[in-house]
XYZ file of N, CA and C in Angstrom:
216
model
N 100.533 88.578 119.550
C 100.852 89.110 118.241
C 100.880 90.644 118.282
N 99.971 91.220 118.677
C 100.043 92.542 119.308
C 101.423 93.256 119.652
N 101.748 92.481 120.392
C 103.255 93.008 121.023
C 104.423 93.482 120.255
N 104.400 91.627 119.146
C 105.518 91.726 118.109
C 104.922 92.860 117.190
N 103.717 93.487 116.523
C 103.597 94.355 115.842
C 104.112 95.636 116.396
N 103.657 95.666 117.472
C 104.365 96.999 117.945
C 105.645 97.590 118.331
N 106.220 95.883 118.491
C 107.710 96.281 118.160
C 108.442 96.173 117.119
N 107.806 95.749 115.864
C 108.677 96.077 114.655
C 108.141 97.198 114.223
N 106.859 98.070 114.537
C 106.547 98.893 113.689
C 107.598 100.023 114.424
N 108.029 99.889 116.076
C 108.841 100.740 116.744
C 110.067 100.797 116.075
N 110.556 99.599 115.846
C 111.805 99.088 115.667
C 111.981 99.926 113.920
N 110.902 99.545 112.921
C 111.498 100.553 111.643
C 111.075 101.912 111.939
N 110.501 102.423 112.691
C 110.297 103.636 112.774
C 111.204 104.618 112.991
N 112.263 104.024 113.913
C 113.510 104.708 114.407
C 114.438 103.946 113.208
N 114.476 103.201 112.743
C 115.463 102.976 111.442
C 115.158 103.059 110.508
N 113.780 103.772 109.696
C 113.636 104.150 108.402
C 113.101 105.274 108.213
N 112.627 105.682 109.208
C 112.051 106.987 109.584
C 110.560 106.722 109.603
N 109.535 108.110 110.367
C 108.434 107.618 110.467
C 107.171 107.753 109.499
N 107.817 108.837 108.384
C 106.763 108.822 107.295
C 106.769 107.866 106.525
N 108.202 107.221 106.222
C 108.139 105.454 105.683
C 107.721 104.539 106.163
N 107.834 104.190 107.419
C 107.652 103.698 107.918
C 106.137 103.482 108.046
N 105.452 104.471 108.602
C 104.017 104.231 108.433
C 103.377 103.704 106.705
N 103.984 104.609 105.894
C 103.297 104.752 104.879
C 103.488 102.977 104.327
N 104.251 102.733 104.320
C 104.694 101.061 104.241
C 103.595 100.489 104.772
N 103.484 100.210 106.540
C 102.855 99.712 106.789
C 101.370 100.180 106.223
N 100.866 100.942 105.630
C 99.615 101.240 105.233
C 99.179 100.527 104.281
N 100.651 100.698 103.161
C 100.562 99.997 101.828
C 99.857 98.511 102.088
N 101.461 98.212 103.442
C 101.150 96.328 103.531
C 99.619 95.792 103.839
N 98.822 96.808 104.622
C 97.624 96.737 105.151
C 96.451 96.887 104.030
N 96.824 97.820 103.213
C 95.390 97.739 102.111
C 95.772 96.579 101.097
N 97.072 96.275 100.465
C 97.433 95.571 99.645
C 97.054 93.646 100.796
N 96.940 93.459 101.522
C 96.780 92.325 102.238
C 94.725 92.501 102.339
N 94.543 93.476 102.532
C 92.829 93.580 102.932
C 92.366 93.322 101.333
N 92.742 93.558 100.131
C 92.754 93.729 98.652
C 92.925 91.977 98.640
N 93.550 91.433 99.026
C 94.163 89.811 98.393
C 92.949 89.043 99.341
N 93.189 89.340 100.507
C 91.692 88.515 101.546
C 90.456 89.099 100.538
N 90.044 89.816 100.029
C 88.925 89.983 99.538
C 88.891 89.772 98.339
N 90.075 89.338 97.542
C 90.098 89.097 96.211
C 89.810 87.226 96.279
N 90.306 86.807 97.153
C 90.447 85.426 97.671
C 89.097 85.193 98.281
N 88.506 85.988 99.201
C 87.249 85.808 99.924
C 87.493 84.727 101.076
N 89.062 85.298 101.880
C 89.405 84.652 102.902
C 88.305 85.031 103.962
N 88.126 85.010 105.089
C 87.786 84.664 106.420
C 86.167 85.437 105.673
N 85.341 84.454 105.409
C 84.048 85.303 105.310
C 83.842 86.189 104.231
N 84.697 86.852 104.063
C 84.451 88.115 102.982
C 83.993 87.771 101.829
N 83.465 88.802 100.625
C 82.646 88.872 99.780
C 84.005 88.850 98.479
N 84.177 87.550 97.396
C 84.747 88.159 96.328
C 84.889 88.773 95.784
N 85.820 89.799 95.594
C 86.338 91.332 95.401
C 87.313 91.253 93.964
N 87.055 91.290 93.160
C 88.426 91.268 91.905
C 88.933 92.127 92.274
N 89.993 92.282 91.851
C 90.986 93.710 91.730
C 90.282 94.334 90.857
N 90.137 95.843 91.166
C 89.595 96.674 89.784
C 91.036 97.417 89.209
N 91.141 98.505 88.615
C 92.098 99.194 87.923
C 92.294 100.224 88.993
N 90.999 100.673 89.986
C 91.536 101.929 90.707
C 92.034 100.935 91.508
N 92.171 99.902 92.018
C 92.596 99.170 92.937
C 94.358 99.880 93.029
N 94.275 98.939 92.193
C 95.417 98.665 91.697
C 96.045 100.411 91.462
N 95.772 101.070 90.613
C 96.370 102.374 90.681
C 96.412 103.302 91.645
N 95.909 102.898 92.394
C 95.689 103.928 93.694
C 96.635 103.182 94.703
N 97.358 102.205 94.772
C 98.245 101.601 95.332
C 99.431 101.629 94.518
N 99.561 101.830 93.391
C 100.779 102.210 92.946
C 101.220 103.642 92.909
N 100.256 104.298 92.616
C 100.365 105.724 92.859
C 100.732 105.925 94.492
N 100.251 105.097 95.455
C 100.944 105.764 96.596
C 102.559 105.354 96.970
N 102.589 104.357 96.412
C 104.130 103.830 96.216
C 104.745 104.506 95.808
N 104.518 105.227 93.917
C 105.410 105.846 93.697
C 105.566 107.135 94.558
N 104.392 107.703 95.142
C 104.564 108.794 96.269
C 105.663 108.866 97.160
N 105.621 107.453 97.686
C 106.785 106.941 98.990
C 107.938 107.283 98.134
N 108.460 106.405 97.363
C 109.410 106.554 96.720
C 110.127 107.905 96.379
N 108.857 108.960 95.508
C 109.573 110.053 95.378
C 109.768 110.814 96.719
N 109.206 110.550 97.733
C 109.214 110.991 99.344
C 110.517 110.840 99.502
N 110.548 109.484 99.888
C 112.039 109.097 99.983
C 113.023 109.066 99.902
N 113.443 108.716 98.311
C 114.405 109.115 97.295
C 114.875 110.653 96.845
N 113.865 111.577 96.740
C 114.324 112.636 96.113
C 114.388 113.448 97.281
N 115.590 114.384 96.874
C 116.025 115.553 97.658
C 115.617 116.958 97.466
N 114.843 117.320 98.002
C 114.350 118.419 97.584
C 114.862 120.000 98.396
C-alpha cells in the first residue's frame, strides 16, 4: 500500500501542482482521522465533531481554493 500512495501522491503532484496537492492530501488525512474517531474505529476514543472541528477544516479549504483559484 505504501507504494501505491507514493505514487499517486507523485502522480498529482506533477499534475496539480505541489501546494495542492499536499494541502489535499492533508485535508483527506485530518478529515478521515476526524470520522475514525467520530466512529471510534480501530480502538479509538468517541470523538463528536466539535464546531472548531469542523471550521478549521473548512477554513483550510476555503484557503486551498482561494490559493488556487485566484490570481494574484
Amino acid at each position: 500500500i505504501g507504494v501505491i500512495i507514493t505514487y499517486t501522491v507523485m502522480g498529482s503532484i506533477s499534475s496539480i501542482g505541489t501546494t495542492f496537492a499536499i494541502s489535499t492530501i492533508l485535508i483527506a488525512q485530518l478529515l478521515s482521522a476526524a470520522i475514525m474517531e467520530w466512529f471510534g474505529w480501530f480502538g479509538t476514543e468517541k470523538i463528536p465533531f466539535s464546531f472548531h472541528t469542523i471550521a478549521g477544516v473548512a477554513i483550510m479549504i476555503i484557503g486551498i481554493l482561494v490559493f488556487k483559484f485566484m490570481k494574484f
